[in-house]
Tab-separated table of C-alpha atoms in Angstrom:
chain	number	residue	atom	x	y	z
A	138	MET	CA	150.277	179.133	20.563
A	139	LEU	CA	146.892	178.945	22.257
A	140	ARG	CA	146.222	182.631	21.638
A	141	SER	CA	145.977	182.145	17.883
A	142	ALA	CA	143.515	179.308	18.400
A	143	ALA	CA	141.532	181.467	20.783
A	144	LEU	CA	141.350	184.204	18.179
A	145	VAL	CA	140.004	181.758	15.602
A	146	VAL	CA	137.321	180.603	18.031
A	147	ALA	CA	136.381	184.168	18.915
A	148	LEU	CA	136.106	185.215	15.286
A	149	SER	CA	134.040	182.178	14.371
A	150	LEU	CA	131.694	182.785	17.265
A	151	GLY	CA	131.369	186.440	16.413
A	152	GLY	CA	129.956	185.546	13.014
A	153	ALA	CA	127.827	182.634	14.123
A	154	GLY	CA	124.149	183.286	14.189
A	155	ALA	CA	122.703	179.777	14.058
A	156	PRO	CA	121.388	178.633	17.428
A	157	ALA	CA	121.543	174.927	16.606
A	158	ALA	CA	123.965	172.969	18.780
A	159	SER	CA	126.472	170.533	17.338
A	160	ALA	CA	129.312	168.353	18.517
A	161	ALA	CA	131.820	170.905	17.201
A	162	GLU	CA	130.164	173.906	18.840
A	163	PRO	CA	132.368	175.573	21.481
A	164	ALA	CA	131.495	175.103	25.148
A	165	ALA	CA	129.322	177.695	26.844
A	166	PRO	CA	132.184	179.473	28.718
A	167	ALA	CA	134.130	180.001	25.482
A	168	ARG	CA	131.016	181.376	23.811
A	169	THR	CA	130.458	183.671	26.793
A	170	VAL	CA	133.963	185.115	26.424
A	171	ALA	CA	133.610	185.527	22.666
A	172	GLU	CA	130.344	187.404	23.086
A	173	ALA	CA	131.976	189.578	25.748
A	174	MET	CA	134.790	190.365	23.316
A	175	GLN	CA	132.231	191.609	20.828
A	176	ARG	CA	130.462	193.776	23.398
A	177	PHE	CA	133.808	195.138	24.525
A	178	ALA	CA	134.765	195.964	20.925
A	179	ASP	CA	131.427	197.672	20.278
A	180	ALA	CA	131.851	199.927	23.316
A	181	LYS	CA	135.627	200.364	23.069
A	182	PRO	CA	135.703	204.139	22.397
A	183	ARG	CA	133.724	204.804	25.563
A	184	ILE	CA	135.618	202.162	27.557
A	185	GLU	CA	138.913	203.828	26.637
A	186	THR	CA	137.565	206.969	28.264
A	187	GLU	CA	136.295	205.090	31.314
A	188	LEU	CA	139.430	203.013	31.944
A	189	GLY	CA	142.062	204.985	30.065
A	190	ALA	CA	143.506	203.799	26.755
A	191	GLU	CA	146.274	201.647	28.246
A	192	GLU	CA	144.005	199.942	30.748
A	193	ALA	CA	141.353	199.337	28.102
A	194	ALA	CA	143.949	197.621	25.919
A	195	ALA	CA	145.134	195.546	28.881
A	196	PHE	CA	141.587	194.483	29.647
A	197	GLY	CA	141.092	193.445	26.041
A	198	ARG	CA	144.139	191.179	26.356
A	199	ARG	CA	142.670	189.818	29.569
A	200	LEU	CA	139.668	188.526	27.628
A	201	PHE	CA	141.987	186.515	25.372
A	202	ASP	CA	143.563	185.038	28.510
A	203	ASP	CA	140.084	184.099	29.731
A	204	LEU	CA	139.326	182.352	26.458
A	205	GLU	CA	142.581	180.403	26.487
A	206	ARG	CA	142.120	179.395	30.107
A	207	GLN	CA	138.942	177.466	29.287
A	208	ALA	CA	141.035	174.821	27.510
A	209	GLU	CA	144.030	174.751	29.847
A	210	PRO	CA	144.593	171.709	32.073
A	211	ALA	CA	145.102	172.149	35.793
A	212	PRO	CA	148.688	173.161	36.636
A	213	GLU	CA	150.844	170.609	38.408
A	214	GLY	CA	149.825	170.257	42.043
A	215	TYR	CA	146.513	172.065	41.490
A	216	ALA	CA	143.511	169.916	42.453
A	217	ALA	CA	141.159	169.510	39.502
A	218	ALA	CA	138.166	170.793	41.471
A	219	ASP	CA	140.101	173.847	42.685
A	220	TRP	CA	141.268	174.599	39.146
A	221	SER	CA	137.748	174.366	37.744
A	222	GLU	CA	136.546	176.678	40.504
A	223	THR	CA	139.349	179.151	39.801
A	224	VAL	CA	138.705	179.235	36.050
A	225	ALA	CA	134.973	179.731	36.579
A	226	ASN	CA	135.537	182.513	39.111
A	227	VAL	CA	138.008	184.432	36.947
A	228	LEU	CA	135.461	184.278	34.147
A	229	LYS	CA	132.657	185.429	36.446
A	230	LEU	CA	134.581	188.455	37.684
A	231	ASP	CA	135.854	189.510	34.268
A	232	MET	CA	132.391	189.129	32.732
A	233	GLU	CA	130.940	191.318	35.490
A	234	ALA	CA	133.509	193.946	34.543
A	235	VAL	CA	132.525	193.690	30.869
A	236	ASP	CA	128.842	194.037	31.762
A	237	GLN	CA	129.517	197.268	33.649
A	238	LEU	CA	131.904	198.666	31.059
A	239	ALA	CA	129.582	197.907	28.154
A	240	ALA	CA	126.628	199.436	29.984
A	241	GLY	CA	128.643	202.444	31.112
A	242	THR	CA	127.326	202.006	34.655
A	243	PRO	CA	129.279	200.684	37.659
A	244	ALA	CA	127.450	198.193	39.860
A	245	PRO	CA	126.476	199.417	43.343
A	246	LEU	CA	128.598	198.402	46.321
A	247	ARG	CA	126.546	196.017	48.460
A	248	LEU	CA	127.132	193.713	51.430
A	249	ALA	CA	126.122	190.636	49.431
A	250	PRO	CA	127.921	187.319	50.032
A	251	GLY	CA	130.064	186.042	47.178
A	252	LEU	CA	132.522	187.288	44.578
A	253	HIS	CA	131.950	190.652	42.918
A	254	GLU	CA	133.793	192.888	40.463
A	255	LEU	CA	133.638	196.609	41.178
A	256	LEU	CA	134.470	199.684	39.134
A	257	VAL	CA	135.596	202.412	41.509
A	258	PRO	CA	136.042	205.984	40.200
A	259	SER	CA	139.492	207.429	40.854
A	260	ARG	CA	139.657	210.937	42.250
A	261	VAL	CA	143.055	211.297	40.569
A	262	ASP	CA	141.845	211.214	36.965
A	263	ARG	CA	138.201	210.066	37.146
A	264	THR	CA	138.959	206.767	35.430
A	265	TRP	CA	137.288	203.599	36.701
A	266	GLN	CA	139.498	201.253	38.697
A	267	LEU	CA	138.957	197.489	38.736
A	268	VAL	CA	138.514	195.854	42.144
A	269	ALA	CA	137.629	192.257	43.025
A	270	LEU	CA	135.630	191.879	46.241
A	271	TYR	CA	134.740	188.830	48.313
A	272	VAL	CA	132.100	188.889	51.045
A	273	PRO	CA	132.047	185.651	53.081
A	274	PRO	CA	128.695	183.924	53.633
A	275	ALA	CA	128.769	184.259	57.419
A	276	VAL	CA	129.529	187.980	57.453
A	277	HIS	CA	127.806	189.916	60.212
A	278	ALA	CA	125.938	193.154	59.671
A	279	THR	CA	128.213	195.156	61.968
A	280	ARG	CA	131.941	195.418	62.632
A	281	VAL	CA	133.250	193.287	59.779
A	282	PRO	CA	137.018	192.747	59.382
A	283	LEU	CA	138.507	193.951	56.090
A	284	ALA	CA	141.675	192.889	54.284
A	285	ILE	CA	142.938	194.776	51.262
A	286	VAL	CA	145.226	192.415	49.352
A	287	LEU	CA	147.739	193.503	46.702
A	288	HIS	CA	148.239	191.063	43.813
A	289	GLY	CA	151.410	189.774	42.154
A	290	ASN	CA	152.951	190.473	38.760
A	291	PRO	CA	151.802	189.671	36.152
A	292	GLN	CA	148.482	188.921	37.767
A	293	THR	CA	145.067	190.541	37.805
A	294	GLU	CA	142.772	191.156	40.730
A	295	SER	CA	140.357	188.535	39.428
A	296	GLU	CA	143.096	185.914	39.023
A	297	LEU	CA	144.183	186.299	42.643
A	298	LEU	CA	140.782	186.342	44.324
A	299	ALA	CA	139.321	183.638	42.077
A	300	GLN	CA	141.638	181.086	43.675
A	301	PRO	CA	140.199	179.244	46.695
A	302	SER	CA	143.115	180.226	48.963
A	303	LEU	CA	142.196	183.762	50.015
A	304	ARG	CA	138.491	183.024	50.164
A	305	ARG	CA	139.047	180.073	52.490
A	306	LEU	CA	141.009	182.355	54.785
A	307	ALA	CA	138.249	184.968	54.624
A	308	ASP	CA	135.627	182.372	55.493
A	309	ARG	CA	137.589	181.368	58.625
A	310	THR	CA	137.420	184.858	60.090
A	311	GLY	CA	134.394	186.422	58.386
A	312	THR	CA	136.677	188.934	56.661
A	313	ILE	CA	135.769	190.947	53.578
A	314	VAL	CA	138.639	190.803	51.068
A	315	ALA	CA	139.215	193.491	48.428
A	316	VAL	CA	141.864	193.143	45.716
A	317	PRO	CA	142.540	196.322	43.684
A	318	TYR	CA	144.039	195.929	40.220
A	319	GLY	CA	146.138	199.041	40.774
A	320	ARG	CA	146.091	199.949	37.060
A	321	GLY	CA	148.473	197.051	36.476
A	322	LEU	CA	151.321	199.313	37.594
A	323	TYR	CA	154.400	197.591	38.961
A	324	ASP	CA	154.677	197.866	42.745
A	325	TYR	CA	151.431	199.896	42.922
A	326	ALA	CA	153.262	203.046	41.884
A	327	GLU	CA	151.296	206.291	41.869
A	328	PRO	CA	148.526	206.925	41.148
A	329	ALA	CA	147.719	203.301	42.042
A	330	ALA	CA	148.747	203.809	45.680
A	331	THR	CA	146.316	206.706	46.062
A	332	ASP	CA	143.617	204.553	44.464
A	333	VAL	CA	144.219	201.913	47.155
A	334	TYR	CA	143.632	204.399	49.949
A	335	ASP	CA	140.568	205.796	48.213
A	336	LEU	CA	139.244	202.232	48.019
A	337	LEU	CA	139.887	201.823	51.737
A	338	ALA	CA	137.958	205.011	52.489
A	339	LEU	CA	135.077	203.943	50.239
A	340	LEU	CA	134.722	200.520	51.838
A	341	GLN	CA	134.921	201.938	55.349
A	342	SER	CA	132.275	204.551	54.573
A	343	GLN	CA	129.770	202.323	52.762
A	344	LEU	CA	130.160	198.949	54.486
A	345	PRO	CA	130.083	198.110	58.230
A	346	ILE	CA	133.859	197.723	58.446
A	347	ASP	CA	135.583	197.338	61.803
A	348	ARG	CA	138.305	199.976	61.566
A	349	GLY	CA	140.161	198.268	64.380
A	350	ARG	CA	140.427	195.099	62.274
A	351	THR	CA	141.437	196.477	58.897
A	352	TYR	CA	144.471	194.758	57.396
A	353	LEU	CA	146.876	195.171	54.489
A	354	ALA	CA	148.239	192.063	52.788
A	355	GLY	CA	150.173	191.372	49.617
A	356	TYR	CA	151.339	188.402	47.588
A	357	SER	CA	154.608	188.248	45.596
A	358	MET	CA	154.979	191.734	44.064
A	359	GLY	CA	152.165	192.735	46.406
A	360	GLY	CA	154.225	191.358	49.286
A	361	PHE	CA	156.923	193.885	48.403
A	362	SER	CA	154.320	196.595	47.815
A	363	VAL	CA	152.850	196.463	51.332
A	364	PHE	CA	156.115	197.909	52.604
A	365	LYS	CA	156.099	200.584	49.897
A	366	ILE	CA	152.551	201.950	50.071
A	367	GLY	CA	151.484	200.717	53.502
A	368	PRO	CA	153.401	203.081	55.813
A	369	ARG	CA	151.448	206.132	54.624
A	370	GLY	CA	148.399	204.501	56.249
A	371	GLY	CA	150.176	204.187	59.585
A	372	SER	CA	147.906	202.848	62.312
A	373	ARG	CA	144.957	202.571	59.928
A	374	TRP	CA	146.293	199.055	59.361
A	375	ALA	CA	145.761	196.777	62.355
A	376	GLY	CA	148.224	194.308	60.888
A	377	VAL	CA	150.292	193.770	57.747
A	378	LEU	CA	150.817	190.425	55.997
A	379	CYS	CA	153.642	189.876	53.491
A	380	ILE	CA	153.258	186.652	51.483
A	381	SER	CA	156.181	185.538	49.304
A	382	GLY	CA	157.626	189.052	49.309
A	383	ALA	CA	160.087	191.175	51.283
A	384	ILE	CA	161.008	194.686	52.325
A	385	LEU	CA	163.545	196.574	50.239
A	386	ASN	CA	166.368	198.480	51.844
A	387	SER	CA	164.820	201.733	50.606
A	388	GLY	CA	161.626	201.072	52.569
A	389	VAL	CA	163.091	200.434	56.009
A	390	ARG	CA	162.964	203.990	57.354
A	391	ALA	CA	159.300	204.582	56.510
A	392	VAL	CA	158.274	201.207	57.923
A	393	THR	CA	160.129	201.658	61.200
A	394	ILE	CA	158.558	205.087	61.720
A	395	ALA	CA	154.988	204.175	60.748
A	396	TRP	CA	154.699	200.673	62.198
A	397	ARG	CA	156.560	200.792	65.480
A	398	THR	CA	153.659	198.949	67.183
A	399	THR	CA	151.877	197.425	64.157
A	400	PRO	CA	152.075	193.605	64.026
A	401	LEU	CA	153.857	192.356	60.898
A	402	TYR	CA	153.533	188.838	59.497
A	403	VAL	CA	155.942	187.371	56.941
A	404	VAL	CA	155.144	184.100	55.119
A	405	THR	CA	157.419	182.287	52.675
A	406	GLY	CA	157.916	178.856	51.160
A	407	ALA	CA	161.122	176.934	51.790
A	408	HIS	CA	161.289	176.123	48.074
A	409	ASP	CA	160.214	179.432	46.542
A	410	GLU	CA	161.477	179.437	42.967
A	411	SER	CA	160.679	183.116	42.299
A	412	ILE	CA	161.462	185.088	45.464
A	413	PRO	CA	164.419	183.641	47.407
A	414	THR	CA	163.351	182.268	50.780
A	415	LYS	CA	166.166	184.203	52.433
A	416	TYR	CA	164.421	187.476	51.498
A	417	GLY	CA	161.538	186.672	53.824
A	418	GLU	CA	163.877	185.425	56.536
A	419	GLN	CA	165.976	188.581	56.333
A	420	THR	CA	162.905	190.822	56.304
A	421	ALA	CA	161.564	189.281	59.502
A	422	GLY	CA	164.937	189.141	61.237
A	423	PHE	CA	165.935	192.680	60.318
A	424	LEU	CA	162.638	194.308	61.338
A	425	ALA	CA	162.494	192.328	64.569
A	426	GLY	CA	166.044	193.449	65.293
A	427	LEU	CA	164.822	197.041	65.050
A	428	GLY	CA	162.209	196.335	67.703
A	429	LEU	CA	159.118	195.911	65.512
A	430	PRO	CA	156.545	193.222	66.394
A	431	VAL	CA	157.153	190.529	63.762
A	432	SER	CA	156.123	186.901	63.256
A	433	PHE	CA	157.703	184.629	60.643
A	434	TYR	CA	156.229	181.546	58.963
A	435	GLU	CA	158.198	179.310	56.611
A	436	GLU	CA	156.241	176.477	55.025
A	437	PRO	CA	158.651	173.505	54.705
A	438	ARG	CA	157.013	172.169	51.530
A	439	GLY	CA	155.972	175.537	50.146
A	440	SER	CA	156.972	177.065	46.827
A	441	HIS	CA	155.899	180.436	45.415
A	442	THR	CA	152.260	179.578	44.768
A	443	LEU	CA	149.654	180.372	47.403
A	444	ARG	CA	148.165	176.895	47.484
A	445	THR	CA	151.494	175.409	48.661
A	446	LEU	CA	151.824	177.671	51.709
A	447	TRP	CA	149.298	175.871	53.910
A	448	PRO	CA	149.161	175.533	56.886
A	449	SER	CA	151.703	178.310	57.522
A	450	LEU	CA	149.627	180.962	55.729
A	451	GLU	CA	146.570	179.896	57.686
A	452	ARG	CA	148.428	180.329	60.986
A	453	ALA	CA	149.691	183.759	59.961
A	454	TRP	CA	146.184	184.867	58.948
A	455	ASP	CA	144.698	183.659	62.230
A	456	ASP	CA	147.473	185.287	64.268
A	457	MET	CA	146.960	188.585	62.454
A	458	HIS	CA	143.245	188.572	63.235
A	459	ALA	CA	144.027	187.761	66.873
A	460	ALA	CA	146.688	190.520	67.045
A	461	LEU	CA	149.089	187.805	68.174
A	462	THR	CA	152.807	187.981	67.426
A	463	ARG	CA	155.299	185.150	67.835
A	464	PRO	CA	158.785	186.629	68.266
A	465	GLU	CA	160.207	183.159	68.858
A	466	THR	CA	159.544	182.310	65.185
A	467	VAL	CA	161.779	185.051	63.791
A	468	PRO	CA	165.255	184.110	62.507
A	469	ILE	CA	168.103	185.896	64.236
A	470	ALA	CA	169.447	188.649	61.984
A	471	ARG	CA	172.915	187.480	61.064
A	472	SER	CA	175.635	190.059	60.658
A	473	GLY	CA	176.677	190.656	57.111
A	474	PHE	CA	173.402	190.117	55.294
A	475	ALA	CA	171.752	192.925	53.377
A	476	LEU	CA	168.136	193.530	52.450
A	477	PRO	CA	167.450	193.415	48.695
A	478	ALA	CA	167.744	196.658	46.762
A	479	GLY	CA	165.044	195.604	44.298
A	480	ALA	CA	162.485	192.889	43.744
A	481	PRO	CA	163.407	189.992	41.434
A	482	THR	CA	161.978	190.324	37.948
A	483	ALA	CA	160.756	186.724	37.744
A	484	ALA	CA	157.046	186.586	36.982
A	485	VAL	CA	154.575	184.879	39.276
A	486	LEU	CA	152.578	182.054	37.837
A	487	HIS	CA	149.020	182.716	36.757
A	488	PRO	CA	146.425	180.880	38.883
């Protein structure tokens, strides 16, 4: 198991004081993680207060994942350059979180291009909530689109936004993307849902966000969650994007009341091994049958991973930003099918 090897490396680095380099010395990223582990351990009592005990423990496990990832090869179908970029970005975001946690001071929210990790105080219990933020390089000073994206399970905010996929979409439209961790709670259950709306209010108050182009999106578990927590926002969402997810039968009433005129976009892969493709088809067909504005995109070669959903995901993203719906793409709701009662328990793949 890689985790045991990672622990050995971390412990050896923690006791190493000699600066001399050698052929056997761990690479710089591994040393960076090991040093972060030590800083995290030194400040753990305070961090448990800042994050909450459960979230502090989860973040500690995240650091072990970061250490292991440095030695992992690119997954099948993942371009080597994209994998290297993803690994480096996850490390960057998680190290920014450690810096803030160890210092006991959240970084200020700024309109600075690039990837950033934020710690946002929750009004529910005053704990700090982890948020990954991406500001595209061509962002304008006024009226910037915003997309809040809900991650999958098990997946962290840094793992989702570190991948090139969402950032390439953001660069196309000059959209700021924020991914809340949501306390790691399944389906963004309370108080995570309230934290999401507090994040929305914070970003709209402190950044030049175009409230008429503010979107909610979700991937995998997050694709189910948009239909659970999104309706309470009503028309605050200019569009809603479900990626590799679906609506549950229990969520239909709230969605049909809140989003009678809100454009909905459903994206799935024809070979999704985690969330059956028919769930997305049925979601689009059922909601369109109720009169909601829906567009459906099925990527013929797509699986469950984001990187396989091009160009369908790109078209959905562009259509959402153009407030364009394509009713001709929606499968006809066949009699006899039923929406799922619950999301499948299969885990999404890490980046």
